[in-house]
Short mmCIF file of C-alpha atoms in Angstrom, two decimals:
data_model
loop_
_atom_site.label_atom_id
_atom_site.label_comp_id
_atom_site.label_asym_id
_atom_site.label_seq_id
_atom_site.Cartn_x
_atom_site.Cartn_y
_atom_site.Cartn_z
CA MET A 132 -299.84 153.36 -30.51
CA ILE A 133 -296.66 154.29 -28.69
CA LEU A 134 -297.01 154.22 -25.13
CA SER A 135 -295.56 156.41 -22.22
CA LYS A 136 -295.26 154.24 -19.12
CA ASN A 137 -294.05 155.08 -15.52
CA PRO A 138 -291.21 152.62 -14.84
CA TYR A 139 -291.88 153.06 -11.07
CA THR A 140 -295.48 152.42 -11.02
CA GLY A 141 -296.01 150.46 -14.26
CA GLU A 142 -298.71 152.78 -15.13
CA THR A 143 -299.69 153.85 -18.58
CA LEU A 144 -299.31 157.70 -18.65
CA GLN A 145 -300.34 158.25 -22.34
CA GLU A 146 -300.92 156.71 -25.65
CA HIS A 147 -299.58 158.39 -28.85
CA LYS A 148 -300.68 157.93 -32.34
CA GLU A 149 -298.05 157.46 -34.58
CA SER A 150 -297.24 159.91 -37.32
CA THR A 151 -298.21 158.45 -40.61
CA SER A 152 -295.88 159.01 -43.77
CA GLU A 153 -298.21 161.82 -44.82
CA ASP A 154 -297.94 163.44 -41.27
CA ILE A 155 -294.17 163.27 -41.80
CA ASP A 156 -294.41 164.83 -45.43
CA LYS A 157 -296.50 167.71 -43.87
CA ALA A 158 -294.11 168.19 -41.16
CA LEU A 159 -291.05 168.15 -43.66
CA GLU A 160 -292.64 170.50 -45.90
CA LYS A 161 -293.37 173.05 -43.16
CA ALA A 162 -289.97 172.65 -41.70
CA THR A 163 -288.58 173.40 -45.32
CA THR A 164 -290.62 176.39 -45.80
CA VAL A 165 -289.92 178.16 -42.53
CA PHE A 166 -286.14 177.37 -43.08
CA GLU A 167 -286.23 179.89 -46.06
CA GLU A 168 -287.31 182.57 -43.77
CA TRP A 169 -285.47 181.48 -40.56
CA ARG A 170 -282.14 181.53 -42.45
CA THR A 171 -282.56 185.27 -43.24
CA THR A 172 -283.25 186.28 -39.47
CA SER A 173 -280.76 188.22 -37.63
CA PHE A 174 -278.56 186.64 -34.75
CA SER A 175 -280.06 189.01 -32.47
CA PHE A 176 -283.66 188.14 -33.52
CA ARG A 177 -282.76 184.52 -32.85
CA SER A 178 -281.08 185.48 -29.58
CA LYS A 179 -284.07 187.01 -28.23
CA LEU A 180 -286.29 183.99 -28.82
CA MET A 181 -283.39 181.56 -27.43
CA LEU A 182 -283.63 183.59 -24.13
CA LYS A 183 -287.40 183.55 -23.86
CA ALA A 184 -286.98 179.55 -24.43
CA SER A 185 -284.41 179.72 -21.41
CA GLU A 186 -287.10 181.77 -19.23
CA GLU A 187 -289.64 179.23 -20.07
CA LEU A 188 -287.60 176.31 -19.08
CA LYS A 189 -286.71 178.10 -15.67
CA LYS A 190 -290.33 179.37 -15.24
CA ASN A 191 -291.97 175.87 -15.73
CA LYS A 192 -289.01 173.57 -14.66
CA GLN A 193 -291.20 171.83 -12.07
CA GLU A 194 -293.89 171.05 -14.96
CA TYR A 195 -291.22 169.63 -17.43
CA ALA A 196 -289.22 167.87 -14.56
CA GLU A 197 -292.17 165.97 -13.19
CA THR A 198 -292.86 164.65 -16.88
CA ILE A 199 -289.11 163.61 -16.99
CA THR A 200 -289.39 161.74 -13.65
CA LYS A 201 -292.75 159.95 -14.54
CA GLU A 202 -291.76 158.84 -18.05
CA MET A 203 -288.27 157.47 -17.39
CA GLY A 204 -287.75 157.42 -13.43
CA LYS A 205 -285.29 160.14 -13.03
CA PRO A 206 -285.20 161.35 -9.32
CA ILE A 207 -286.92 164.81 -9.36
CA LYS A 208 -284.02 166.86 -8.14
CA GLN A 209 -281.86 165.54 -10.82
CA ALA A 210 -284.65 165.96 -13.50
CA ILE A 211 -285.13 169.80 -12.27
CA ALA A 212 -281.45 170.20 -12.46
CA GLU A 213 -281.60 168.75 -16.22
CA VAL A 214 -284.07 171.40 -17.07
CA GLU A 215 -282.08 174.07 -15.49
CA LYS A 216 -279.01 172.96 -17.60
CA CYS A 217 -280.99 173.35 -20.66
CA ALA A 218 -281.85 176.77 -19.94
CA TRP A 219 -278.14 177.46 -19.50
CA VAL A 220 -277.37 176.02 -23.09
CA CYS A 221 -279.99 178.30 -24.62
CA GLU A 222 -278.50 181.31 -22.74
CA TYR A 223 -275.05 180.31 -23.87
CA TYR A 224 -275.83 180.26 -27.53
CA SER A 225 -278.16 183.12 -27.50
CA GLU A 226 -274.74 184.96 -26.28
CA ASN A 227 -272.06 183.48 -28.15
CA ALA A 228 -273.36 181.84 -31.62
CA GLU A 229 -272.92 185.25 -33.68
CA ALA A 230 -269.11 185.30 -32.65
CA GLN A 231 -268.84 181.67 -33.36
CA LEU A 232 -270.26 181.77 -36.70
CA ALA A 233 -268.74 185.09 -37.73
CA PRO A 234 -266.76 185.18 -41.22
CA GLU A 235 -263.17 184.45 -40.95
CA THR A 236 -260.75 186.39 -42.88
CA ILE A 237 -257.89 184.54 -44.41
CA GLU A 238 -254.79 186.14 -45.78
CA THR A 239 -254.07 184.52 -49.27
CA ASP A 240 -252.93 185.97 -52.76
CA ALA A 241 -256.72 187.12 -53.28
CA GLU A 242 -257.98 190.51 -52.83
CA LYS A 243 -260.20 189.26 -50.21
CA SER A 244 -260.71 185.72 -49.00
CA TYR A 245 -262.63 184.38 -46.00
CA ILE A 246 -264.44 181.59 -44.45
CA ASN A 247 -268.50 182.14 -44.25
CA TYR A 248 -270.62 180.00 -42.08
CA ALA A 249 -274.15 179.14 -43.82
CA PRO A 250 -276.79 176.98 -42.36
CA LEU A 251 -277.63 173.50 -44.05
CA GLY A 252 -281.57 173.51 -43.65
CA VAL A 253 -283.61 170.65 -41.92
CA ILE A 254 -281.61 168.71 -39.51
CA MET A 255 -283.08 165.46 -37.93
CA ALA A 256 -282.21 164.74 -34.33
CA ILE A 257 -282.57 161.23 -33.14
CA MET A 258 -282.43 161.15 -29.29
CA PRO A 259 -282.40 158.92 -26.20
CA TRP A 260 -284.38 158.59 -23.17
CA ASN A 261 -281.83 158.97 -20.38
CA TYR A 262 -281.39 162.77 -20.43
CA PRO A 263 -284.69 163.24 -22.41
CA PHE A 264 -284.42 167.38 -22.27
CA TRP A 265 -280.72 167.74 -22.19
CA GLN A 266 -279.62 165.66 -24.99
CA VAL A 267 -282.24 167.47 -27.41
CA PHE A 268 -281.39 170.94 -26.14
CA ARG A 269 -277.74 170.46 -26.46
CA PHE A 270 -278.49 170.07 -30.22
CA ALA A 271 -281.61 172.40 -30.71
CA ALA A 272 -279.96 175.52 -29.05
CA PRO A 273 -276.94 175.68 -31.39
CA ALA A 274 -278.87 174.27 -34.43
CA LEU A 275 -281.67 176.93 -34.33
CA MET A 276 -279.25 180.00 -33.43
CA ALA A 277 -277.26 178.92 -36.59
CA GLY A 278 -280.29 179.31 -38.80
CA ASN A 279 -281.15 175.72 -39.17
CA VAL A 280 -284.54 174.11 -38.23
CA GLY A 281 -284.84 170.72 -36.46
CA VAL A 282 -287.10 167.54 -36.58
CA LEU A 283 -286.89 165.23 -33.39
CA LYS A 284 -287.43 161.36 -33.29
CA HIS A 285 -287.21 161.02 -29.51
CA ALA A 286 -286.91 157.66 -27.93
CA SER A 287 -290.37 155.81 -27.68
CA ASN A 288 -290.75 155.73 -23.95
CA VAL A 289 -290.26 159.69 -23.71
CA MET A 290 -292.63 160.95 -26.14
CA MET A 291 -294.27 163.05 -23.70
CA CYS A 292 -291.02 164.95 -23.21
CA GLY A 293 -290.72 165.28 -26.80
CA LYS A 294 -293.92 167.13 -26.93
CA ASN A 295 -293.01 169.35 -24.19
CA ILE A 296 -289.57 170.30 -25.86
CA GLU A 297 -291.76 171.48 -28.87
CA LYS A 298 -293.96 173.26 -26.65
CA VAL A 299 -291.00 175.13 -25.07
CA PHE A 300 -290.18 176.47 -28.48
CA ILE A 301 -293.84 177.40 -29.50
CA ARG A 302 -294.16 179.23 -26.01
CA ALA A 303 -291.08 181.13 -26.52
CA GLY A 304 -292.33 182.53 -29.76
CA PHE A 305 -290.27 180.53 -32.53
CA PRO A 306 -291.87 180.38 -35.81
CA GLU A 307 -294.15 177.20 -36.26
CA GLY A 308 -292.12 174.44 -37.77
CA CYS A 309 -288.82 175.76 -36.66
CA PHE A 310 -288.74 172.96 -34.14
CA GLN A 311 -291.08 169.87 -34.59
CA ASN A 312 -291.46 166.61 -32.56
CA LEU A 313 -292.39 163.84 -34.88
CA THR A 314 -294.23 160.97 -33.05
CA ILE A 315 -292.53 157.98 -34.80
CA GLY A 316 -290.91 154.56 -33.99
CA SER A 317 -287.63 153.50 -35.22
CA LYS A 318 -289.18 151.85 -38.26
CA LYS A 319 -289.79 155.28 -39.67
CA VAL A 320 -286.41 156.69 -39.02
CA GLU A 321 -284.93 155.65 -42.52
CA GLU A 322 -287.70 157.12 -44.45
CA VAL A 323 -286.96 160.72 -42.57
CA VAL A 324 -283.22 160.47 -42.96
CA LYS A 325 -283.51 159.56 -46.76
CA ASP A 326 -285.92 162.37 -47.49
CA LYS A 327 -284.14 164.92 -49.66
CA ARG A 328 -285.48 167.70 -47.50
CA VAL A 329 -283.23 166.31 -44.56
CA LYS A 330 -279.84 167.64 -44.90
CA ALA A 331 -278.13 165.90 -42.02
CA VAL A 332 -278.74 163.83 -39.07
CA THR A 333 -277.31 163.64 -35.54
CA LEU A 334 -277.95 160.77 -33.32
CA THR A 335 -277.33 160.02 -29.62
CA GLY A 336 -278.02 156.29 -28.73
CA SER A 337 -276.72 152.81 -28.78
CA GLU A 338 -273.70 151.63 -31.10
CA GLY A 339 -276.36 149.46 -33.04
CA ALA A 340 -278.76 152.29 -33.77
CA GLY A 341 -275.71 154.64 -34.57
CA GLY A 342 -274.23 152.12 -36.96
CA SER A 343 -277.54 151.83 -38.99
CA VAL A 344 -278.35 155.63 -39.05
CA ALA A 345 -274.79 156.42 -40.07
CA ALA A 346 -275.01 153.71 -42.97
CA ILE A 347 -278.23 155.22 -44.11
CA ALA A 348 -276.97 158.76 -44.20
CA GLY A 349 -273.81 157.63 -45.64
CA LYS A 350 -275.52 155.92 -48.54
CA GLU A 351 -277.42 159.36 -48.93
CA ILE A 352 -274.24 161.36 -48.63
CA LYS A 353 -275.55 163.13 -45.70
CA LYS A 354 -273.46 164.49 -42.89
CA SER A 355 -273.92 162.60 -39.61
CA VAL A 356 -272.78 163.44 -36.21
CA LEU A 357 -272.86 160.07 -33.62
CA GLU A 358 -272.67 160.28 -29.87
CA LEU A 359 -272.78 156.78 -28.76
CA GLY A 360 -271.86 154.73 -25.75
CA GLY A 361 -269.11 154.89 -23.37
CA SER A 362 -267.09 152.93 -20.64
CA ASN A 363 -265.33 155.65 -18.96
CA ALA A 364 -262.65 154.86 -16.42
CA LEU A 365 -262.33 156.64 -12.89
CA VAL A 366 -258.64 156.24 -12.21
CA VAL A 367 -257.38 156.69 -8.57
CA PHE A 368 -253.73 156.99 -8.23
CA ASP A 369 -252.11 156.77 -4.86
CA ASP A 370 -251.51 160.35 -4.27
CA ALA A 371 -255.20 161.22 -4.67
CA ASP A 372 -257.23 162.99 -2.26
CA LEU A 373 -259.31 160.06 -1.17
CA GLU A 374 -262.01 161.75 0.40
CA GLU A 375 -262.88 164.04 -2.28
CA THR A 376 -262.55 161.49 -4.98
CA VAL A 377 -264.95 159.02 -3.22
CA LYS A 378 -267.42 161.52 -3.15
CA THR A 379 -266.75 162.32 -7.07
CA CYS A 380 -266.58 158.85 -8.01
CA VAL A 381 -270.06 157.75 -6.38
CA GLN A 382 -271.51 160.92 -8.18
CA ALA A 383 -270.02 159.88 -11.42
CA ARG A 384 -271.24 156.32 -11.59
CA PHE A 385 -274.60 156.62 -9.74
CA GLN A 386 -276.26 159.89 -10.64
CA ASN A 387 -279.39 159.34 -13.23
CA THR A 388 -279.43 155.58 -11.40
CA GLY A 389 -276.03 155.05 -13.61
CA GLN A 390 -277.96 155.56 -16.87
CA SER A 391 -275.40 157.93 -18.71
CA CYS A 392 -273.00 157.38 -21.46
CA ILE A 393 -270.55 159.59 -19.69
CA ALA A 394 -270.82 157.83 -16.21
CA GLY A 395 -267.71 156.35 -14.67
CA LYS A 396 -268.20 152.69 -15.21
CA ARG A 397 -264.83 151.13 -14.58
CA LEU A 398 -263.02 152.03 -11.14
CA LEU A 399 -259.34 151.62 -11.66
CA LEU A 400 -257.49 151.82 -8.32
CA HIS A 401 -253.65 151.91 -7.63
CA LYS A 402 -252.56 148.86 -5.61
CA ASN A 403 -251.52 150.98 -2.64
CA ILE A 404 -254.86 152.59 -2.03
CA ALA A 405 -257.13 150.15 -3.22
CA GLU A 406 -258.26 148.62 0.03
CA LYS A 407 -258.70 151.85 1.68
CA PHE A 408 -260.45 153.51 -1.09
CA THR A 409 -262.70 150.51 -1.43
CA GLU A 410 -263.88 150.70 1.94
CA MET A 411 -264.68 154.36 1.85
CA PHE A 412 -266.51 154.06 -1.63
CA LEU A 413 -268.72 151.08 -0.06
CA LYS A 414 -269.82 153.23 2.95
CA GLU A 415 -270.88 156.16 0.59
CA VAL A 416 -272.79 153.75 -1.87
CA LYS A 417 -274.50 151.85 0.82
CA GLU A 418 -275.93 155.32 2.17
CA LEU A 419 -277.33 156.36 -1.34
CA LYS A 420 -281.20 156.59 -0.70
CA ALA A 421 -283.39 154.50 -3.13
CA GLY A 422 -286.94 154.76 -3.68
CA ASP A 423 -289.80 156.60 -5.40
CA PRO A 424 -288.08 159.00 -7.97
CA ILE A 425 -290.79 161.68 -7.11
CA ASP A 426 -289.59 161.74 -3.53
CA GLU A 427 -286.99 164.79 -3.25
CA ASP A 428 -284.95 162.55 -0.80
CA THR A 429 -284.51 159.78 -3.69
CA PHE A 430 -281.08 159.58 -5.32
CA ILE A 431 -281.47 155.88 -6.84
CA GLY A 432 -284.51 155.48 -8.91
CA VAL A 433 -285.66 152.72 -10.91
CA GLN A 434 -284.09 152.12 -14.44
CA ALA A 435 -286.18 153.58 -17.24
CA ARG A 436 -287.53 149.92 -18.34
CA GLU A 437 -287.45 146.59 -16.83
CA ASP A 438 -285.41 145.08 -19.68
CA LEU A 439 -282.61 147.33 -18.99
CA ALA A 440 -282.42 146.17 -15.45
CA LYS A 441 -282.24 142.59 -16.69
CA ASP A 442 -279.49 143.40 -18.93
CA LEU A 443 -277.47 144.82 -16.20
CA GLU A 444 -278.19 141.88 -14.02
CA LYS A 445 -276.97 139.24 -16.72
CA GLN A 446 -273.64 141.35 -17.02
CA VAL A 447 -273.22 141.18 -13.18
CA ASN A 448 -273.89 137.68 -13.04
CA ASP A 449 -271.79 136.68 -15.93
CA SER A 450 -268.76 138.62 -14.40
CA VAL A 451 -269.28 136.81 -11.00
CA GLU A 452 -269.27 133.30 -13.06
CA MET A 453 -265.83 134.69 -14.25
CA GLY A 454 -264.44 135.19 -10.96
CA ALA A 455 -265.61 138.92 -9.76
CA LYS A 456 -266.89 139.27 -6.22
CA ILE A 457 -269.83 141.36 -5.34
CA LEU A 458 -269.24 143.64 -2.37
CA THR A 459 -272.63 145.05 -2.14
CA GLY A 460 -276.11 144.91 -4.24
CA GLY A 461 -276.46 142.35 -7.31
CA VAL A 462 -280.06 142.40 -6.47
CA ARG A 463 -282.87 143.12 -8.84
CA LYS A 464 -286.73 143.65 -8.41
CA LYS A 465 -288.60 144.42 -11.73
CA ALA A 466 -286.95 147.83 -13.21
CA PHE A 467 -285.13 148.39 -9.88
CA TYR A 468 -281.39 147.19 -9.62
CA ALA A 469 -279.57 147.96 -6.47
CA PRO A 470 -276.39 150.09 -6.24
CA THR A 471 -273.78 147.27 -7.00
CA VAL A 472 -270.04 147.15 -6.62
CA LEU A 473 -267.66 144.33 -7.68
CA LYS A 474 -264.05 143.64 -6.95
CA ASP A 475 -261.56 141.50 -8.78
CA VAL A 476 -262.60 142.56 -12.23
CA THR A 477 -260.80 141.85 -15.33
CA PRO A 478 -260.69 143.02 -18.91
CA GLU A 479 -262.27 140.00 -20.10
CA MET A 480 -265.36 140.55 -17.92
CA PRO A 481 -268.67 142.13 -19.12
CA VAL A 482 -268.60 144.64 -16.66
CA PHE A 483 -265.42 145.90 -17.87
CA LYS A 484 -265.46 145.45 -21.71
CA GLU A 485 -269.01 146.17 -22.24
CA GLU A 486 -271.14 149.28 -21.37
CA THR A 487 -272.99 148.78 -18.13
CA PHE A 488 -275.89 151.29 -18.36
CA GLY A 489 -277.23 151.15 -14.69
CA PRO A 490 -275.99 151.50 -11.03
CA ALA A 491 -273.21 148.87 -11.04
CA ILE A 492 -269.46 149.36 -11.19
CA GLY A 493 -266.43 147.12 -11.34
CA ILE A 494 -262.95 147.68 -9.23
CA THR A 495 -259.77 146.65 -11.05
CA THR A 496 -256.17 147.46 -9.75
CA PHE A 497 -253.03 148.49 -11.00
CA ARG A 498 -249.42 148.88 -9.90
CA SER A 499 -247.85 151.59 -12.43
CA ASP A 500 -248.98 154.67 -14.72
CA GLU A 501 -248.24 152.45 -17.69
CA GLU A 502 -250.59 149.69 -16.51
CA ALA A 503 -253.28 152.35 -15.84
CA VAL A 504 -253.04 153.91 -19.40
CA LYS A 505 -253.42 150.18 -20.87
CA LEU A 506 -256.44 149.50 -18.78
CA ILE A 507 -258.00 152.88 -19.75
CA ASN A 508 -257.68 152.21 -23.34
CA SER A 509 -258.73 148.49 -23.11
CA THR A 510 -262.03 149.13 -24.34
CA GLN A 511 -264.02 149.55 -27.59
CA PHE A 512 -265.31 152.88 -26.42
CA GLY A 513 -263.36 156.23 -26.04
CA LEU A 514 -265.89 158.95 -24.69
CA GLY A 515 -263.90 160.14 -21.57
CA VAL A 516 -261.78 159.52 -18.57
CA SER A 517 -261.35 160.94 -15.24
CA LEU A 518 -257.95 160.96 -13.59
CA PHE A 519 -257.52 161.50 -9.78
CA THR A 520 -254.04 162.66 -8.59
CA LYS A 521 -252.36 165.73 -6.90
CA SER A 522 -249.72 165.89 -9.40
CA ARG A 523 -250.55 167.95 -12.39
CA GLU A 524 -247.16 166.78 -13.95
CA LYS A 525 -248.25 163.16 -13.99
CA ALA A 526 -251.70 164.30 -15.44
CA GLU A 527 -250.34 166.18 -18.37
CA ASN A 528 -247.87 163.44 -19.21
CA LEU A 529 -250.49 160.74 -19.31
CA ILE A 530 -253.15 162.76 -21.25
CA PRO A 531 -251.48 162.47 -24.68
CA LYS A 532 -251.49 158.71 -24.21
CA ILE A 533 -255.07 158.54 -23.74
CA GLU A 534 -257.47 157.75 -26.56
CA ASP A 535 -260.63 159.21 -25.17
CA GLY A 536 -262.43 162.43 -26.43
CA ALA A 537 -262.29 163.90 -23.08
CA VAL A 538 -259.75 163.87 -19.85
CA PHE A 539 -261.09 165.33 -16.69
CA VAL A 540 -258.62 165.66 -13.79
CA ASN A 541 -260.17 165.46 -10.27
CA GLU A 542 -263.55 165.71 -11.61
CA LEU A 543 -266.24 163.73 -13.21
CA VAL A 544 -266.56 163.58 -16.79
CA LYS A 545 -269.62 166.07 -17.75
CA SER A 546 -270.85 167.98 -20.86
CA ASP A 547 -270.46 171.89 -20.79
CA PRO A 548 -271.80 174.04 -23.27
CA ARG A 549 -268.26 175.89 -23.33
CA LEU A 550 -266.47 172.74 -24.36
CA PRO A 551 -266.62 170.54 -27.16
CA PHE A 552 -268.31 166.95 -26.29
CA GLY A 553 -267.88 163.71 -28.13
CA GLY A 554 -265.90 160.46 -28.38
CA THR A 555 -263.51 158.11 -30.43
CA LYS A 556 -263.70 154.58 -31.51
CA LYS A 557 -267.09 153.13 -30.87
CA SER A 558 -268.23 156.07 -28.78
CA GLY A 559 -269.11 158.04 -32.14
CA TYR A 560 -267.89 160.85 -34.20
CA GLY A 561 -268.18 164.47 -34.50
CA ARG A 562 -268.58 167.10 -31.73
CA GLU A 563 -271.63 168.61 -29.77
CA LEU A 564 -271.39 172.25 -28.01
CA SER A 565 -268.93 174.85 -27.91
CA LYS A 566 -267.87 176.67 -31.35
CA PHE A 567 -267.06 173.03 -32.70
CA GLY A 568 -270.72 171.63 -32.19
CA ILE A 569 -272.36 174.66 -33.53
CA ARG A 570 -270.12 174.36 -36.93
CA GLU A 571 -271.20 170.64 -37.28
CA PHE A 572 -274.13 171.48 -39.40
CA MET A 573 -272.80 174.40 -41.18
CA ASN A 574 -271.67 174.90 -44.89
CA ILE A 575 -268.15 175.90 -44.27
CA GLN A 576 -267.78 178.08 -47.50
CA THR A 577 -264.58 179.39 -48.97
CA VAL A 578 -265.06 182.95 -50.30
CA TYR A 579 -262.26 184.20 -52.72
CA PHE A 580 -262.33 187.50 -54.49
CA LYS A 581 -259.49 187.80 -57.24
#
């Protein structure tokens, strides 16, 4: 049995019987059969269904959001916002997929030559618990609009969300088998990835899970896209608008109780403004309301599981032993970890060099642009970075030196359906969203007429 538990109350919400190998076989056979028909449908037909999925999400956002909150502890307002964003990505691809996948004529010595985009077939998605709807929909919307079909292996602690996502597509009128939720644990993943009916796999999750799935897919010579961890830097230069930057940095670190791959996890401050900024930042952090995630006023909830809070506690404590100083927080009670700020953090400390998946952030200072870039790149991750400066020229000069997959200036790093999303180094490979994301799981076909 796979259990859904409320991390705030400890209550068992639901028990899920795990799919057997026979169940998986039936699901993959159904997916393969429906793909042969689905791939021949028009973009206008798919678009109408995807718009209905968007309408379903907006109509029943409270129902879906409450399940998110109960299963993984996301504050309810943020859960509602997540469901609304899923509606947006459905709308975006319903409106743009046809143009993004239109054949492209290439002038050669041929009478006619062009690029054709053809769907691959059954795509497996292995998704995490931290954004249990958004992570899935940013895969599903482009994949289905492209003519592929999907099977989902969701994180074990959000299986109710997985079932609800399948329900969205069924309620919207998609053919049965177009998108299926598999009730399986991690031990069944290899079996599905290896199945000949599965043509590719996408994973959002930890470095360990990504490496394992990539190895299996690689051995089978199957395409994979990985969106893994991050240790994004929030870099505040001495000419930044401090008041606005403080608000943005607090949001960047502490939304979703700090449980986000693209959260700002390292606060890099120019020496000239470090003291003043820290004072302003601390004031905002201390005012964040913690409590029951179902309460509309709550901004900081519990972490999704108690072991995650324990992991963060260890990273903080180990950093303190190495010389970091706690300015606020540093206290854990079961799955709750208080919003925590540390100063005097160096690149050797866990809160700098490791991914901290919860409401804690370390402050490191720098004296020059060169030192800032060195600190930004001094990590095994490369997902995104935020630069805060009034000088566009400074930002433009620094961007080519930064190794991350995204650079946001005077804004927190966020995923947007219109822009490609993905990282470098141990943050993974491949891209989601925009025209680049929808083309990841296509046969990019060269066509040549003599």
